[in-house]
mmCIF file of C-alpha atoms and ligand atoms in Angstrom:
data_model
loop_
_atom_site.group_PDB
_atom_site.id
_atom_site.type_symbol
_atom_site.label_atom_id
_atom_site.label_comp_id
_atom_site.label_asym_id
_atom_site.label_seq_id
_atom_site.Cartn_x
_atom_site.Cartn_y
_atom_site.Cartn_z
ATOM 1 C CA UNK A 2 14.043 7.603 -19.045
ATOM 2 C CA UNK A 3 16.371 5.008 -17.824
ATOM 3 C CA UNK A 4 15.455 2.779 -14.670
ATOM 4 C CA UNK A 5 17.197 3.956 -11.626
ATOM 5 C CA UNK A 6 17.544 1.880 -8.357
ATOM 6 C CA UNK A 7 14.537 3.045 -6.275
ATOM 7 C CA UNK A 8 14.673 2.747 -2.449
ATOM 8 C CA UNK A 9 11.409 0.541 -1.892
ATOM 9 C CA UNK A 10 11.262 0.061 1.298
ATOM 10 C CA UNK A 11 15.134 -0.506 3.423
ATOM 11 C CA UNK A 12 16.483 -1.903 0.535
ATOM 12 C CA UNK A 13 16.977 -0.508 -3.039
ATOM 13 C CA UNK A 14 15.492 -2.107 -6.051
ATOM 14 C CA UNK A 15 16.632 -1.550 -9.516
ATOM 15 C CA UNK A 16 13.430 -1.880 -10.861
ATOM 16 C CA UNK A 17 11.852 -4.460 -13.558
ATOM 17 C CA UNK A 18 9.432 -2.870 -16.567
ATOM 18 C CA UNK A 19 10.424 -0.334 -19.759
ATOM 19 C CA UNK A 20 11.281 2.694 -18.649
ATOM 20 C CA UNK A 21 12.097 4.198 -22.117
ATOM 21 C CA UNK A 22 8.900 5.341 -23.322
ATOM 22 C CA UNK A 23 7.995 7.312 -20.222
ATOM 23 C CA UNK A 24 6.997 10.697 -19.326
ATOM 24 C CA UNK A 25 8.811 13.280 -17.193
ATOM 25 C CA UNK A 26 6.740 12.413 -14.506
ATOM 26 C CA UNK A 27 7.398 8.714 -15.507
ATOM 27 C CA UNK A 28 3.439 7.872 -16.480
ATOM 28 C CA UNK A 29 3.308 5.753 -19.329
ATOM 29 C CA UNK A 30 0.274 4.502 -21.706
ATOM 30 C CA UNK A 31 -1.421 1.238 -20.341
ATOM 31 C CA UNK A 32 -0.141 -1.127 -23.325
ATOM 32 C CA UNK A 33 -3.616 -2.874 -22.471
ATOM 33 C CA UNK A 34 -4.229 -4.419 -26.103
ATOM 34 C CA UNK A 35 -0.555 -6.233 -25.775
ATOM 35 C CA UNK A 36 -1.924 -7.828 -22.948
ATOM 36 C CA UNK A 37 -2.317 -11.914 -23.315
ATOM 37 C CA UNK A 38 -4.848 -13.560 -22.728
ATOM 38 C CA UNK A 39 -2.489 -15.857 -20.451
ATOM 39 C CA UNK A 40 -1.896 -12.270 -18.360
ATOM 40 C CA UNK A 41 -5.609 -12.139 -18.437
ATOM 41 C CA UNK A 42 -6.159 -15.536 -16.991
ATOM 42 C CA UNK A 43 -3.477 -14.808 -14.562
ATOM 43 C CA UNK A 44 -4.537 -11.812 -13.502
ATOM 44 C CA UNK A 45 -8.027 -13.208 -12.702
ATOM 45 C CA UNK A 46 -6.658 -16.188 -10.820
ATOM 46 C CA UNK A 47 -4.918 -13.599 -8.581
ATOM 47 C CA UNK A 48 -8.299 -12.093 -7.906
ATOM 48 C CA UNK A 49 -10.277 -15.336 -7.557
ATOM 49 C CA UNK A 50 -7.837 -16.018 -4.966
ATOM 50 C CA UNK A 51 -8.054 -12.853 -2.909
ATOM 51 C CA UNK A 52 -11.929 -13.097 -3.276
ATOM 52 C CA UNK A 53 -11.878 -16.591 -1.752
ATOM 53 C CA UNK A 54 -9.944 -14.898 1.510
ATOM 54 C CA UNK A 55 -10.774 -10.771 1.811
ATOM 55 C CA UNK A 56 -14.102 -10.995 2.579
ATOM 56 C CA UNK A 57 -15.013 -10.370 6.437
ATOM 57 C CA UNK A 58 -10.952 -9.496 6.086
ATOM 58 C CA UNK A 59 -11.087 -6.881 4.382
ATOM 59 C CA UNK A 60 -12.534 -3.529 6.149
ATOM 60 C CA UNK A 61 -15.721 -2.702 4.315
ATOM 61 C CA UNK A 62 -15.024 0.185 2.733
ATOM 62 C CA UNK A 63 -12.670 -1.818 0.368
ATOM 63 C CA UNK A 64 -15.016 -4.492 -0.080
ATOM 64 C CA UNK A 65 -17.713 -2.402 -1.043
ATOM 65 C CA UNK A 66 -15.720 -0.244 -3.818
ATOM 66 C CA UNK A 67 -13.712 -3.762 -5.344
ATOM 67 C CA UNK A 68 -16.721 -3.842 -7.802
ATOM 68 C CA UNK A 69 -15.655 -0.763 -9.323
ATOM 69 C CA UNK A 70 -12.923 -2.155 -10.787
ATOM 70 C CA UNK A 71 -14.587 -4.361 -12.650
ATOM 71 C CA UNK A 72 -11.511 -6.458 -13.051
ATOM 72 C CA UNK A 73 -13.113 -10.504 -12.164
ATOM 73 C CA UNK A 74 -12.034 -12.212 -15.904
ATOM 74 C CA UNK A 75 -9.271 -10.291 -16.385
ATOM 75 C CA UNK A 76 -6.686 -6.658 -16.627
ATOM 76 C CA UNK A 77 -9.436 -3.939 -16.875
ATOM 77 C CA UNK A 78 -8.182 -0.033 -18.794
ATOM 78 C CA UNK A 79 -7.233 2.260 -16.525
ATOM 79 C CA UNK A 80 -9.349 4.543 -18.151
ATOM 80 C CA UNK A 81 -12.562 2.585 -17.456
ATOM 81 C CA UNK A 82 -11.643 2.750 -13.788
ATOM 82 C CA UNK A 83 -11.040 6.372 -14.143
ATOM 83 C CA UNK A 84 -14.522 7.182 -15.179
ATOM 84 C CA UNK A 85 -15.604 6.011 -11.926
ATOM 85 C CA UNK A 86 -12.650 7.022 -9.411
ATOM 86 C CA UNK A 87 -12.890 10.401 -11.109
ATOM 87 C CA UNK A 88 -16.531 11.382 -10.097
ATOM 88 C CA UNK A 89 -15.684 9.688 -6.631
ATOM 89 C CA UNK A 90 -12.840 11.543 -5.058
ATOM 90 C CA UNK A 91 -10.763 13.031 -7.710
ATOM 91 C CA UNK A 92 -8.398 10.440 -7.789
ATOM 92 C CA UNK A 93 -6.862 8.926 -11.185
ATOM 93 C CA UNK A 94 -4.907 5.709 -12.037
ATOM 94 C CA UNK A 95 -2.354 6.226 -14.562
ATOM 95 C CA UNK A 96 0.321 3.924 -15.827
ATOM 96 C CA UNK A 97 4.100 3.758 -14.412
ATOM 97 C CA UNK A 98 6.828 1.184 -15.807
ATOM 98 C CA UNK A 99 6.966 0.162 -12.265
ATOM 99 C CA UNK A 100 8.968 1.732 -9.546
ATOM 100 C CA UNK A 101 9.665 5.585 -9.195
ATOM 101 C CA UNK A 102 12.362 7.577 -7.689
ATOM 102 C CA UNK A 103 10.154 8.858 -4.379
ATOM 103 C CA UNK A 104 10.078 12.310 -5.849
ATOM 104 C CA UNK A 105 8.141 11.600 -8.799
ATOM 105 C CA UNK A 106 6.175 9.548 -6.863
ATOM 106 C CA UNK A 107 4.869 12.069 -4.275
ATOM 107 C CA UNK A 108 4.508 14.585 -6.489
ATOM 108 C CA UNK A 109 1.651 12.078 -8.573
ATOM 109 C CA UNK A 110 -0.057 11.192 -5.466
ATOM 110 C CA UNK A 111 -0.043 14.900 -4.636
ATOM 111 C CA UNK A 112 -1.650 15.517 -7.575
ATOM 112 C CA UNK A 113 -4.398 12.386 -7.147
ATOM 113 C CA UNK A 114 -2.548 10.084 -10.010
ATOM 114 C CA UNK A 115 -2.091 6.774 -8.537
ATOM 115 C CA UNK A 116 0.903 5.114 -9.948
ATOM 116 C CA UNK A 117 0.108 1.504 -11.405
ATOM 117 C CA UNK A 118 2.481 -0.460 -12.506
ATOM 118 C CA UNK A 119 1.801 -1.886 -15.803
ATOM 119 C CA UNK A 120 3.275 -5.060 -16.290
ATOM 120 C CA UNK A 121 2.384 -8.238 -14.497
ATOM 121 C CA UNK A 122 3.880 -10.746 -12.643
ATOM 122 C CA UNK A 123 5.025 -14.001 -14.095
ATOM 123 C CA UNK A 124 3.183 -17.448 -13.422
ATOM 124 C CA UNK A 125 5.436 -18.644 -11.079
ATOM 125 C CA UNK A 126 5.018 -15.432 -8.921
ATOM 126 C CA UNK A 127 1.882 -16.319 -7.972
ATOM 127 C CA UNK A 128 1.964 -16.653 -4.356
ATOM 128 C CA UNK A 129 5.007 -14.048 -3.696
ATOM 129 C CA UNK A 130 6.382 -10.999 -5.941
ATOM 130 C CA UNK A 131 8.911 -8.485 -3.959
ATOM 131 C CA UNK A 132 8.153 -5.398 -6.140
ATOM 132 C CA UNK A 133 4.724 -3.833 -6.495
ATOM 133 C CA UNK A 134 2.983 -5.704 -10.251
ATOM 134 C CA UNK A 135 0.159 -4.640 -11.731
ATOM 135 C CA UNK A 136 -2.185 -6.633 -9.750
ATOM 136 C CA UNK A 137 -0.174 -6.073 -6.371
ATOM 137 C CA UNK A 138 -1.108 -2.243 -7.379
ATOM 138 C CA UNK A 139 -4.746 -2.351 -8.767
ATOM 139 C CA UNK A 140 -6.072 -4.771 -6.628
ATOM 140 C CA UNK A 141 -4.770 -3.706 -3.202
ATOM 141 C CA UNK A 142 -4.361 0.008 -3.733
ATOM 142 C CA UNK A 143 -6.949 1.523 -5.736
ATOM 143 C CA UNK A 144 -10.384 0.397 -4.481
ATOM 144 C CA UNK A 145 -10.018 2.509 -1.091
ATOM 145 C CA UNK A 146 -9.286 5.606 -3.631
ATOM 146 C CA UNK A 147 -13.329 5.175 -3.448
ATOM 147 C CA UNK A 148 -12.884 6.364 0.039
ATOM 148 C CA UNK A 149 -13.169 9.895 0.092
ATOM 149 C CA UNK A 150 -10.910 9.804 3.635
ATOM 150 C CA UNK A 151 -8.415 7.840 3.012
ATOM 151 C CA UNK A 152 -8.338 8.822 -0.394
ATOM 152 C CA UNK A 153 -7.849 13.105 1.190
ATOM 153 C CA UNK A 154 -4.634 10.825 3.478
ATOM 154 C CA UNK A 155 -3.046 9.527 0.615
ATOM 155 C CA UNK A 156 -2.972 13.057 -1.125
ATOM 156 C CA UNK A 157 -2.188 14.714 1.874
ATOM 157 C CA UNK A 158 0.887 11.809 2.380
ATOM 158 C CA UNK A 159 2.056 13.078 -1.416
ATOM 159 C CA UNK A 160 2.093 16.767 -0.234
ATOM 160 C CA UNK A 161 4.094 15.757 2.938
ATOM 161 C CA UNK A 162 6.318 13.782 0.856
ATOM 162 C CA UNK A 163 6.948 17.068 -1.691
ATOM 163 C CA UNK A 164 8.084 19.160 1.754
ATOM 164 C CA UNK A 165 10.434 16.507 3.685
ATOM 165 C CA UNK A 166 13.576 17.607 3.061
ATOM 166 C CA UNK A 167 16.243 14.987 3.153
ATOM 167 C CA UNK A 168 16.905 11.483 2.834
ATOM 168 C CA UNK A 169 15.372 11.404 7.046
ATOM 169 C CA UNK A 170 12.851 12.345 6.476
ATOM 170 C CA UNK A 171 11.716 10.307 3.101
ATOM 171 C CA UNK A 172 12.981 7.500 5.400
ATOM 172 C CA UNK A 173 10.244 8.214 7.498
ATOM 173 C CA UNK A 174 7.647 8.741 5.446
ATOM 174 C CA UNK A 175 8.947 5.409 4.155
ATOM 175 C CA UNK A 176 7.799 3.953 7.243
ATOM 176 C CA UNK A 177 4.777 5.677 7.749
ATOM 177 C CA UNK A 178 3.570 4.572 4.069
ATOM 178 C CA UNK A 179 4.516 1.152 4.828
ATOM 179 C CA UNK A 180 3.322 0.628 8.035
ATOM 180 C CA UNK A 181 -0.931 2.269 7.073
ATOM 181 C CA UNK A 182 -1.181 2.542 2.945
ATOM 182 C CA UNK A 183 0.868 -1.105 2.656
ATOM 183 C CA UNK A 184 -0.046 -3.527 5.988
ATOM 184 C CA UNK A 185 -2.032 -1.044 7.782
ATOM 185 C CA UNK A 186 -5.184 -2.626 10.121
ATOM 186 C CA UNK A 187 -8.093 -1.122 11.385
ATOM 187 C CA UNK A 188 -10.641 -1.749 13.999
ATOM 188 C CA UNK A 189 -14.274 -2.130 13.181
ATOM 189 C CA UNK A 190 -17.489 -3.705 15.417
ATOM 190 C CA UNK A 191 -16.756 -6.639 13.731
ATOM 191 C CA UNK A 192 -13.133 -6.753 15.226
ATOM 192 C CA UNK A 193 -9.919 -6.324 13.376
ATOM 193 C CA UNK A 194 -10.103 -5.611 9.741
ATOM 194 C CA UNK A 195 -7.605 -4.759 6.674
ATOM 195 C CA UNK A 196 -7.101 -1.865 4.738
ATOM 196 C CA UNK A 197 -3.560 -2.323 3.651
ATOM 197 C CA UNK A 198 -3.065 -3.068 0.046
ATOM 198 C CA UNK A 199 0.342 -5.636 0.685
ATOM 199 C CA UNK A 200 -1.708 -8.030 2.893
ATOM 200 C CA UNK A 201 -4.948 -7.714 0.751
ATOM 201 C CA UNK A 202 -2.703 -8.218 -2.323
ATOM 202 C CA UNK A 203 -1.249 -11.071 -0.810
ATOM 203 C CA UNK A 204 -1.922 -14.898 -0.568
ATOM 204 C CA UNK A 205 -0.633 -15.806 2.440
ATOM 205 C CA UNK A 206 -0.762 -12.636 4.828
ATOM 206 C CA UNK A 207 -4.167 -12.196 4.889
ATOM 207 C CA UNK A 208 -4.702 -14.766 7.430
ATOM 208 C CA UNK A 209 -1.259 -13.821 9.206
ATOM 209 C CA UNK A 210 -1.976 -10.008 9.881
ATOM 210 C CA UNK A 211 -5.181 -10.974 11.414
ATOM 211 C CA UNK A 212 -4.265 -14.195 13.386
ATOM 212 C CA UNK A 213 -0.612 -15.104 13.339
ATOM 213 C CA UNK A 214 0.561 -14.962 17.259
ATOM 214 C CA UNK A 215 4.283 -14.341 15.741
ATOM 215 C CA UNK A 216 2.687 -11.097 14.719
ATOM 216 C CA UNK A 217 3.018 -8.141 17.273
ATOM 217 C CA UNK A 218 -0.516 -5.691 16.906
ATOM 218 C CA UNK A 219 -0.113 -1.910 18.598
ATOM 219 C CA UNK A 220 -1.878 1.197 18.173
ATOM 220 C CA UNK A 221 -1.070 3.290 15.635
ATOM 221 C CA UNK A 222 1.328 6.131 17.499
ATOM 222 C CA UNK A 223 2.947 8.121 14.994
ATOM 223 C CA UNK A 224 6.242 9.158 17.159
ATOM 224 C CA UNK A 225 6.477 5.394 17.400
ATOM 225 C CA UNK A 226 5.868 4.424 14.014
ATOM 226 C CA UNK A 227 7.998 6.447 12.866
ATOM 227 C CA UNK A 228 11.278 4.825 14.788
ATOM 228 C CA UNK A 229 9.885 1.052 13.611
ATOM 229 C CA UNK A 230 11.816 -0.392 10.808
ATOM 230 C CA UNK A 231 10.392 -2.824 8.906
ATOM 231 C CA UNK A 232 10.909 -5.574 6.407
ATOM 232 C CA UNK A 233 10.309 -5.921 2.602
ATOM 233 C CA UNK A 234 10.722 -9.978 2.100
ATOM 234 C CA UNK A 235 8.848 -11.585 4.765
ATOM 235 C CA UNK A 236 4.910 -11.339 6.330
ATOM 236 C CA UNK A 237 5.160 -8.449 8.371
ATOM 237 C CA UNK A 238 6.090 -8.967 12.787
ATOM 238 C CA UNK A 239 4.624 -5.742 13.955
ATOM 239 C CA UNK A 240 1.264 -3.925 12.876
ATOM 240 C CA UNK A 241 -0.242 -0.752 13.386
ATOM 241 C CA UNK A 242 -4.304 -0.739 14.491
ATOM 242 C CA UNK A 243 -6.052 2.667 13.363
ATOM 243 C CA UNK A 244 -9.498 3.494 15.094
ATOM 244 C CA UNK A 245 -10.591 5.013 11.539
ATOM 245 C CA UNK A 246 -9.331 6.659 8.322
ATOM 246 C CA UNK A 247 -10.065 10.052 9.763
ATOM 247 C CA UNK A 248 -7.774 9.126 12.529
ATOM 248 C CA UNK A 249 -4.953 8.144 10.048
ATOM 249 C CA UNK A 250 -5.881 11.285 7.665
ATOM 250 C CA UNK A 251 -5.850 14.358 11.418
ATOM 251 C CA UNK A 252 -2.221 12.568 11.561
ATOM 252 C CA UNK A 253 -0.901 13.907 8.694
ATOM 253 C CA UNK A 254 -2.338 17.263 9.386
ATOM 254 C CA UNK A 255 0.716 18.889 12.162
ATOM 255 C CA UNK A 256 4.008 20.003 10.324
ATOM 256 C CA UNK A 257 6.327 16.463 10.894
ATOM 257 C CA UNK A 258 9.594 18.347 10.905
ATOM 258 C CA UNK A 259 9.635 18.008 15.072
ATOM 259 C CA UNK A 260 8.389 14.437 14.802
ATOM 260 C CA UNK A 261 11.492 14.049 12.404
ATOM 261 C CA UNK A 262 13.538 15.429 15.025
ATOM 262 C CA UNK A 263 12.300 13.394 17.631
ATOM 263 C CA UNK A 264 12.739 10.254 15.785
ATOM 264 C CA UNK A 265 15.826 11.086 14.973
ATOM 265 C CA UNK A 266 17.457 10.935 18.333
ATOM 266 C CA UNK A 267 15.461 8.354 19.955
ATOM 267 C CA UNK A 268 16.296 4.428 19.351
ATOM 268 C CA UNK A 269 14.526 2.402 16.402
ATOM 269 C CA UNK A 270 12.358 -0.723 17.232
ATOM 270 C CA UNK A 271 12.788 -3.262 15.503
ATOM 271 C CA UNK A 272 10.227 -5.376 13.943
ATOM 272 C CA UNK A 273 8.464 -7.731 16.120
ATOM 273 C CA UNK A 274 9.458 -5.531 19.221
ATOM 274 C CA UNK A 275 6.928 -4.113 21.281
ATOM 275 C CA UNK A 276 8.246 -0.675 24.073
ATOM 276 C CA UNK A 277 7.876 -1.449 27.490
ATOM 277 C CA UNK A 278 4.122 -1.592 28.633
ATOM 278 C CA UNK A 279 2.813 -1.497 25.058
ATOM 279 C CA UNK A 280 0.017 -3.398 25.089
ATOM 280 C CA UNK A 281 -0.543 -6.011 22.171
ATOM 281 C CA UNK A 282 -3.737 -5.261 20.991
ATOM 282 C CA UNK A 283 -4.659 -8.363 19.586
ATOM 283 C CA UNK A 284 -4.435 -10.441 23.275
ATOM 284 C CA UNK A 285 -7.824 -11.097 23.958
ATOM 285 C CA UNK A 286 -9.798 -9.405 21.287
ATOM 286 C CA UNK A 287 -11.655 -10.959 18.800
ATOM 287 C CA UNK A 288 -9.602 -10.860 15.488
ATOM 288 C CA UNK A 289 -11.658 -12.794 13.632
HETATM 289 N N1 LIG B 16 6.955 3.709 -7.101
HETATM 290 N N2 LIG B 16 5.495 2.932 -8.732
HETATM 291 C C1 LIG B 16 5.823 3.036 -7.427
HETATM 292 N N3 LIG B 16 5.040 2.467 -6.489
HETATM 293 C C2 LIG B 16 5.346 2.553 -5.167
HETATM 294 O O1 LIG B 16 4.617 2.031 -4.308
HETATM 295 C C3 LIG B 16 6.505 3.253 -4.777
HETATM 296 C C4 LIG B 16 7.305 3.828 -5.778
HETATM 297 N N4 LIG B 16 8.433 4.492 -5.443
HETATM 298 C C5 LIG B 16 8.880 4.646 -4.075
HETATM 299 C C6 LIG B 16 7.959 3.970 -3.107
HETATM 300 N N5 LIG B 16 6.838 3.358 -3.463
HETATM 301 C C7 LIG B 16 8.270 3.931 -1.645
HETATM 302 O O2 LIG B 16 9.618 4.235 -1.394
HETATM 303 C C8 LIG B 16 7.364 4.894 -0.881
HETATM 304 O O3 LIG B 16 7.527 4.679 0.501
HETATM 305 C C9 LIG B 16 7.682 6.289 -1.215
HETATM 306 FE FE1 LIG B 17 1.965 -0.861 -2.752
#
């Protein structure tokens, strides 16, 4: 299987990683005995850092299931997580090369098979990596697969993605993935909290999403979400507040071909914009 460019995001990526020995449905084996222990020690630096800065971040529900991975000293098998993601929602990890034509991956998260990528990044990656790593994927994507709501949206956002017809509408969907599953935020009696795996992935943009007053906070709309482009190389200017994953998951449930539509002919917003009278949500609240 050769590496094709992959639109990740706006911008199209021709992807890092061995893409030769991959399925069909471009899984791979976890090559988890070729690991070093260098990628080890890396790996668990990553996660001592995010430890140091998630909590009272992070939206319980991903705190609480990070334990599961059992990944402190180092790369944990995929397979150990499995026999504990399994039993909880029906969700799997497997192993991709790294970046998948949108196709393939819809069709695994439609099937509950999270893609994880399976090669790490280098040292000097620590604080920033464009592409989705192993650790970008484990760490921020797979503990609220514990979730038995959010992990029903992110099927339910693989079945979507099988339907939409057109480059539109995966454009879209683009949006709508990056804007909850990547830097999504939710609110919580304790104020704002994270659920999005590229902030709680991420050195610097956990403190950002929650307190950055360059940052623009709305509620999550989806007619308006889906019109807001978005970046893929900076901390993110606009982000979307959900009242609670079974909010996010009754979005997905309507047929999106007339929200297509609609998007289609209306204006985008750019990042960092906010519509006329759309309130910033984070004026005045606690965010801490
Ligand atoms: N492939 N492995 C992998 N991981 C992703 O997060 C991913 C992808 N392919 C496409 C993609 N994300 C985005 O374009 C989604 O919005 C579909
Ligand atoms: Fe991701």
């Amino acid at each position: 299987m050769s590496s094709v460019p992959v639109t990740y995001g706006e911008a199209s990526i021709t992807p890092r990683g061995d893409y030769a020995h991959c399925d069909a449905d471009y899984t791979c084996a976890q090559p988890w005995a070729r690991y070093t222990p260098q990628e080890h020690a890396l790996f668990a630096r990553l996660y001592a850092r995010q430890m140091a800065l998630v909590p009272g971040r992070a939206c319980e529900e991903f705190v609480r299931a990070l334990p599961h991975l059992r990944a402190q000293r180092g790369i944990p098998r995929f397979d150990d997580i499995n026999v504990r993601l399994k039993p909880a929602t029906g969700w799997e990890v497997v192993a991709v090369p790294g970046l998948i034509p949108e196709s393939a991956f819809f069709g695994l998260l439609a099937a509950r098979r999270f893609p994880v990528t399976v090669w790490l990044r280098r040292p000097e990656e620590f604080d920033y990596i464009v592409e989705p790593d192993l650790f970008h994927d484990l760490f921020g994507h797979v503990p609220l697969l514990f979730e038995p709501r959010f992990a029903d949206y992110m099927q339910a956002f693989g079945a979507g993605g099988l339907k939409a017809q057109g480059q539109h509408a995966l454009q879209y969907l683009a949006r709508l993935y990056w804007y909850t599953v990547e830097f999504g935020l939710i609110r919580s009696d304790q104020g704002l909290r994270i659920y999005g795996a590229g902030i709680l992935s991420s050195g610097g943009e956990v403190a950002h999403s929650l307190h950055s007053p360059q940052a623009r906070r709305v509620r999550f709309d989806l007619p308006r979400l889906l019109r807001s482009r978005y970046r893929i190389d900076t901390f993110q200017a606009t982000y979307f507040i959900i009242d609670s994953f079974q909010q996010l998951f009754d979005a997905t449930a309507p047929d999106f071909t007339p929200l297509y539509a609609q998007a289609a002919v209306q204006p985008e917003i750019e990042a960092g914009m906010l519509l006329p009278r759309e309130v910033d949500e984070t004026v005045g609240r606690e965010t801490g």
